[in-house]
Structures are given as structure tokens and as C-alpha cells.
PDB file of C-alpha atoms in Angstrom:
ATOM      1  CA  MET O   1       0.283  -0.110  -0.120  1.00  0.00           C
ATOM      2  CA  PRO O   2       1.669   3.406  -0.851  1.00  0.00           C
ATOM      3  CA  GLN O   3       2.150   5.868   1.546  1.00  0.00           C
ATOM      4  CA  ILE O   4      -0.451   8.846   1.981  1.00  0.00           C
ATOM      5  CA  THR O   5       1.097  12.317   2.046  1.00  0.00           C
ATOM      6  CA  PHE O   6      -0.075  15.425   3.268  1.00  0.00           C
ATOM      7  CA  ASN O   7      -0.881  16.708  -0.471  1.00  0.00           C
ATOM      8  CA  ASP O   8      -2.898  13.601  -1.158  1.00  0.00           C
ATOM      9  CA  VAL O   9      -5.349  14.887   1.461  1.00  0.00           C
ATOM     10  CA  ARG O  10      -5.498  18.154   0.376  1.00  0.00           C
ATOM     11  CA  TYR O  11      -6.042  17.045  -2.871  1.00  0.00           C
ATOM     12  CA  GLY O  12      -8.756  14.810  -1.501  1.00  0.00           C
ATOM     13  CA  VAL O  13     -10.378  17.774   0.143  1.00  0.00           C
ATOM     14  CA  ASN O  14     -10.153  19.374  -3.251  1.00  0.00           C
ATOM     15  CA  ALA O  15     -11.659  16.775  -5.232  1.00  0.00           C
ATOM     16  CA  ALA O  16     -14.610  16.373  -2.572  1.00  0.00           C
ATOM     17  CA  LEU O  17     -15.365  20.251  -2.907  1.00  0.00           C
ATOM     18  CA  ASP O  18     -15.105  19.992  -6.906  1.00  0.00           C
ATOM     19  CA  ALA O  19     -17.751  17.280  -6.810  1.00  0.00           C
ATOM     20  CA  ALA O  20     -20.250  18.731  -4.702  1.00  0.00           C
ATOM     21  CA  PHE O  21     -19.501  22.409  -5.912  1.00  0.00           C
ATOM     22  CA  PHE O  22     -18.180  21.914  -9.324  1.00  0.00           C
ATOM     23  CA  ASP O  23     -19.220  25.623 -10.606  1.00  0.00           C
ATOM     24  CA  ILE O  24     -17.000  27.257  -7.636  1.00  0.00           C
ATOM     25  CA  PRO O  25     -13.356  27.801  -8.371  1.00  0.00           C
ATOM     26  CA  ILE O  26     -10.919  26.377  -5.741  1.00  0.00           C
ATOM     27  CA  HIS O  27      -7.845  28.317  -4.782  1.00  0.00           C
ATOM     28  CA  GLY O  28      -5.233  26.700  -2.373  1.00  0.00           C
ATOM     29  CA  GLU O  29      -1.780  28.639  -2.549  1.00  0.00           C
ATOM     30  CA  GLU O  30      -2.510  31.991  -1.234  1.00  0.00           C
ATOM     31  CA  ILE O  31      -4.999  34.408  -1.385  1.00  0.00           C
ATOM     32  CA  LYS O  32      -5.118  36.651  -4.349  1.00  0.00           C
ATOM     33  CA  GLN O  33      -6.129  40.196  -3.707  1.00  0.00           C
ATOM     34  CA  GLN O  34      -8.711  40.095  -6.068  1.00  0.00           C
ATOM     35  CA  LEU O  35     -10.688  37.069  -5.564  1.00  0.00           C
ATOM     36  CA  ASN O  36     -13.910  36.839  -7.468  1.00  0.00           C
ATOM     37  CA  PRO O  37     -16.617  35.425  -5.449  1.00  0.00           C
ATOM     38  CA  PRO O  38     -17.976  33.023  -5.032  1.00  0.00           C
ATOM     39  CA  CYS O  39     -15.069  31.190  -4.406  1.00  0.00           C
ATOM     40  CA  PHE O  40     -13.186  28.614  -1.936  1.00  0.00           C
ATOM     41  CA  PHE O  41      -9.640  28.794  -0.464  1.00  0.00           C
ATOM     42  CA  VAL O  42      -8.574  25.747   1.264  1.00  0.00           C
ATOM     43  CA  LYS O  43      -5.604  26.050   3.695  1.00  0.00           C
ATOM     44  CA  LEU O  44      -4.302  23.026   5.703  1.00  0.00           C
ATOM     45  CA  LEU O  45      -3.402  24.490   8.934  1.00  0.00           C
ATOM     46  CA  GLU O  46      -0.887  22.781  11.169  1.00  0.00           C
ATOM     47  CA  PRO O  47      -0.650  19.185  10.549  1.00  0.00           C
ATOM     48  CA  MET O  48       0.615  16.800  13.428  1.00  0.00           C
ATOM     49  CA  HIS O  49       2.539  13.885  12.970  1.00  0.00           C
ATOM     50  CA  THR O  50       2.816  11.498  16.425  1.00  0.00           C
ATOM     51  CA  ARG O  51       4.546   8.080  16.481  1.00  0.00           C
ATOM     52  CA  GLU O  52       2.178   5.678  18.457  1.00  0.00           C
ATOM     53  CA  LEU O  53       3.817   2.379  18.407  1.00  0.00           C
ATOM     54  CA  GLY O  54       7.029   0.953  16.585  1.00  0.00           C
ATOM     55  CA  ARG O  55       6.620   2.074  12.750  1.00  0.00           C
ATOM     56  CA  ARG O  56       3.097   3.310  13.210  1.00  0.00           C
ATOM     57  CA  TYR O  57       2.297   7.081  13.171  1.00  0.00           C
ATOM     58  CA  GLN O  58      -0.870   9.094  13.750  1.00  0.00           C
ATOM     59  CA  ARG O  59      -1.587  12.168  11.258  1.00  0.00           C
ATOM     60  CA  VAL O  60      -4.086  15.033  12.037  1.00  0.00           C
ATOM     61  CA  HIS O  61      -4.772  17.207   8.975  1.00  0.00           C
ATOM     62  CA  PRO O  62      -6.804  20.502  10.032  1.00  0.00           C
ATOM     63  CA  PHE O  63      -8.053  22.425   7.468  1.00  0.00           C
ATOM     64  CA  ASP O  64      -9.695  25.770   7.269  1.00  0.00           C
ATOM     65  CA  VAL O  65     -12.066  26.103   3.961  1.00  0.00           C
ATOM     66  CA  HIS O  66     -12.722  29.779   3.402  1.00  0.00           C
ATOM     67  CA  TYR O  67     -15.838  30.541   1.553  1.00  0.00           C
ATOM     68  CA  PHE O  68     -16.351  33.897  -0.220  1.00  0.00           C
ATOM     69  CA  ALA O  69     -20.042  34.484  -1.134  1.00  0.00           C
ATOM     70  CA  PRO O  70     -21.303  36.546  -3.786  1.00  0.00           C
ATOM     71  CA  ALA O  71     -23.552  38.376  -1.829  1.00  0.00           C
ATOM     72  CA  ARG O  72     -23.504  39.810   1.832  1.00  0.00           C
ATOM     73  CA  GLY O  73     -25.490  38.310   4.352  1.00  0.00           C
ATOM     74  CA  ASN O  74     -25.327  35.298   6.897  1.00  0.00           C
ATOM     75  CA  ASP O  75     -28.289  33.498   5.333  1.00  0.00           C
ATOM     76  CA  ASN O  76     -25.936  32.496   2.477  1.00  0.00           C
ATOM     77  CA  MET O  77     -22.770  31.674   4.704  1.00  0.00           C
ATOM     78  CA  TYR O  78     -25.380  29.071   7.035  1.00  0.00           C
ATOM     79  CA  THR O  79     -26.783  27.595   3.806  1.00  0.00           C
ATOM     80  CA  MET O  80     -23.181  27.177   2.625  1.00  0.00           C
ATOM     81  CA  ALA O  81     -21.944  25.646   6.115  1.00  0.00           C
ATOM     82  CA  GLU O  82     -24.768  23.238   5.860  1.00  0.00           C
ATOM     83  CA  GLN O  83     -23.640  22.015   2.498  1.00  0.00           C
ATOM     84  CA  LEU O  84     -20.070  21.593   3.408  1.00  0.00           C
ATOM     85  CA  THR O  85     -20.874  19.633   6.412  1.00  0.00           C
ATOM     86  CA  SER O  86     -22.245  17.017   3.883  1.00  0.00           C
ATOM     87  CA  ALA O  87     -19.723  17.532   1.455  1.00  0.00           C
ATOM     88  CA  LEU O  88     -16.675  17.128   3.467  1.00  0.00           C
ATOM     89  CA  GLN O  89     -17.992  14.729   5.643  1.00  0.00           C
ATOM     90  CA  THR O  90     -15.994  11.695   3.786  1.00  0.00           C
ATOM     91  CA  ILE O  91     -13.327  12.219   1.432  1.00  0.00           C
ATOM     92  CA  GLN O  92     -11.455   9.729  -0.529  1.00  0.00           C
ATOM     93  CA  VAL O  93      -7.722   9.483  -0.322  1.00  0.00           C
ATOM     94  CA  GLY O  94      -5.694   6.797  -1.740  1.00  0.00           C
ATOM     95  CA  GLY O  95      -8.825   4.849  -2.733  1.00  0.00           C
ATOM     96  CA  ARG O  96     -10.051   4.627   0.637  1.00  0.00           C
ATOM     97  CA  PRO O  97     -12.614   6.869   2.496  1.00  0.00           C
ATOM     98  CA  ILE O  98     -11.481   9.217   5.399  1.00  0.00           C
ATOM     99  CA  ARG O  99     -13.855  10.681   7.769  1.00  0.00           C
ATOM    100  CA  GLY O 100     -14.003  14.431   8.755  1.00  0.00           C
ATOM    101  CA  THR O 101     -14.188  15.070  12.581  1.00  0.00           C
ATOM    102  CA  GLY O 102     -14.345  18.444  14.425  1.00  0.00           C
ATOM    103  CA  MET O 103     -16.405  20.047  12.224  1.00  0.00           C
ATOM    104  CA  ARG O 104     -17.186  23.652  12.998  1.00  0.00           C
ATOM    105  CA  PHE O 105     -17.504  27.157  11.369  1.00  0.00           C
ATOM    106  CA  GLY O 106     -17.642  30.780  12.175  1.00  0.00           C
ATOM    107  CA  ILE O 107     -17.974  33.886   9.960  1.00  0.00           C
ATOM    108  CA  ILE O 108     -15.259  36.479  10.335  1.00  0.00           C
ATOM    109  CA  ASP O 109     -14.939  39.596   8.275  1.00  0.00           C
ATOM    110  CA  GLU O 110     -17.905  38.420   5.771  1.00  0.00           C
ATOM    111  CA  VAL O 111     -15.990  35.290   4.851  1.00  0.00           C
ATOM    112  CA  LEU O 112     -17.169  31.757   6.077  1.00  0.00           C
ATOM    113  CA  HIS O 113     -14.371  29.811   7.765  1.00  0.00           C
ATOM    114  CA  PHE O 114     -15.096  25.917   7.862  1.00  0.00           C
ATOM    115  CA  PHE O 115     -12.889  23.830   9.842  1.00  0.00           C
ATOM    116  CA  VAL O 116     -12.706  19.980   9.620  1.00  0.00           C
ATOM    117  CA  ASP O 117      -9.822  17.686  10.681  1.00  0.00           C
ATOM    118  CA  TYR O 118      -9.054  14.479   8.714  1.00  0.00           C
ATOM    119  CA  THR O 119      -7.277  11.696  11.074  1.00  0.00           C
ATOM    120  CA  LEU O 120      -5.270   8.640   9.549  1.00  0.00           C
ATOM    121  CA  HIS O 121      -2.834   6.334  10.517  1.00  0.00           C
ATOM    122  CA  VAL O 122       0.405   5.616   8.451  1.00  0.00           C
ATOM    123  CA  TRP O 123       3.321   3.230   8.770  1.00  0.00           C
ATOM    124  CA  GLU O 124       6.765   3.994   8.151  1.00  0.00           C
ATOM    125  CA  VAL O 125       8.438   1.910   5.383  1.00  0.00           C
ATOM    126  CA  LYS O 126      10.276  -0.791   6.774  1.00  0.00           C
ATOM    127  CA  ALA O 127      14.068  -0.325   6.129  1.00  0.00           C
ATOM    128  CA  THR O 128      15.295  -2.901   3.387  1.00  0.00           C
ATOM    129  CA  HIS O 129      18.890  -4.210   4.213  1.00  0.00           C
ATOM    130  CA  PRO O 130      21.018  -5.839   1.427  1.00  0.00           C
ATOM    131  CA  LYS O 131      21.124  -9.345   1.953  1.00  0.00           C
ATOM    132  CA  MET O 132      24.506 -11.621   1.879  1.00  0.00           C
ATOM    133  CA  GLN O 133      25.432 -11.426  -1.644  1.00  0.00           C
ATOM    134  CA  THR O 134      28.352 -14.253  -1.262  1.00  0.00           C
ATOM    135  CA  LEU O 135      29.456 -16.843   1.069  1.00  0.00           C
ATOM    136  CA  GLU O 136      32.797 -18.660   1.266  1.00  0.00           C
ATOM    137  CA  GLN O 137      32.865 -21.971   2.930  1.00  0.00           C
ATOM    138  CA  LYS O 138      36.070 -23.900   3.384  1.00  0.00           C
ATOM    139  CA  GLU O 139      35.418 -27.688   4.179  1.00  0.00           C
ATOM    140  CA  GLY O 140      37.895 -29.955   5.887  1.00  0.00           C
ATOM    141  CA  ILE O 141      38.269 -32.611   8.641  1.00  0.00           C
ATOM    142  CA  LYS O 142      40.329 -31.772  11.329  1.00  0.00           C
ATOM    143  CA  TRP O 143      42.574 -34.547  12.747  1.00  0.00           C
ATOM    144  CA  GLY O 144      43.245 -33.777  16.307  1.00  0.00           C
ATOM    145  CA  ASN O 145      44.864 -35.757  19.341  1.00  0.00           C
TER     146      ASN O 145
END
């Protein structure tokens, strides 16, 4: 099974948004000065990578999905928050579903901020050591006293 990267989870969030809101553009690198609403801006906040046992690690991917609405007013924001709850409940990453947890939202400066976390386990790739290439063996009978 291939290792799941931080970017794989980002792409999974973007794909879920694109599937649910195909007509709304998604930005992910930086907020430009002139964004044309409606649009999304997806930001991976501060991911955590914690060792659990042996080669097993837990990764938490916290996201802040900004929604810039075309019209001012909280009604539009609350409707979008409800839709985001459904759209981001489960995303596909590496061919398997990952469930979103800790969903919450707030409206700050007329922008909807929708927060969701995706937690998954990854395993460190086991180091491969080179196997013995050749073996020299001498045979003989030892005559002793």
C-alpha cells in the first residue's frame, strides 16, 4: 500500500469540494487580492505527525475552508456551511474513505471559515537491508589428538 502524503489529503479535500460545487473555483496556494466570489480557499493549517507504536504514526490534518460568497448576508453563509458539512464528511484518499471530524465554522469579516480535521494512520516504510551476496565456506576434516 503506498504511503499517504499531506498533499494526498489536500487533493482529497479539493476533489470533494469540486464534486459537490463544480461551478465554484477552488484556490489553495495563497489568497490573491482580487478573488472573484463565489470561490473557495482551502488551507491546511498545522498538521500533526505523532508516533504511536513501533513504525505506526497518527497524522491529523486540520483544514480551514474559506468561502467567499457572492452576496453579503449570513443566510448564504449558513446554507453553505450546511452543504460543506455534507460534502466534507468523507473524502477519498489513496482509494479509501477518510472521515472528517471536529467540524465547526464561523463567519469572520464576511468570510465563512469552515474547519474540519482528517485523522489517519500511516506506517513508516520498513528499511530494507542488503542480503548477503556471497559466502565463502571451507570444508575439511580436522585431525586432532
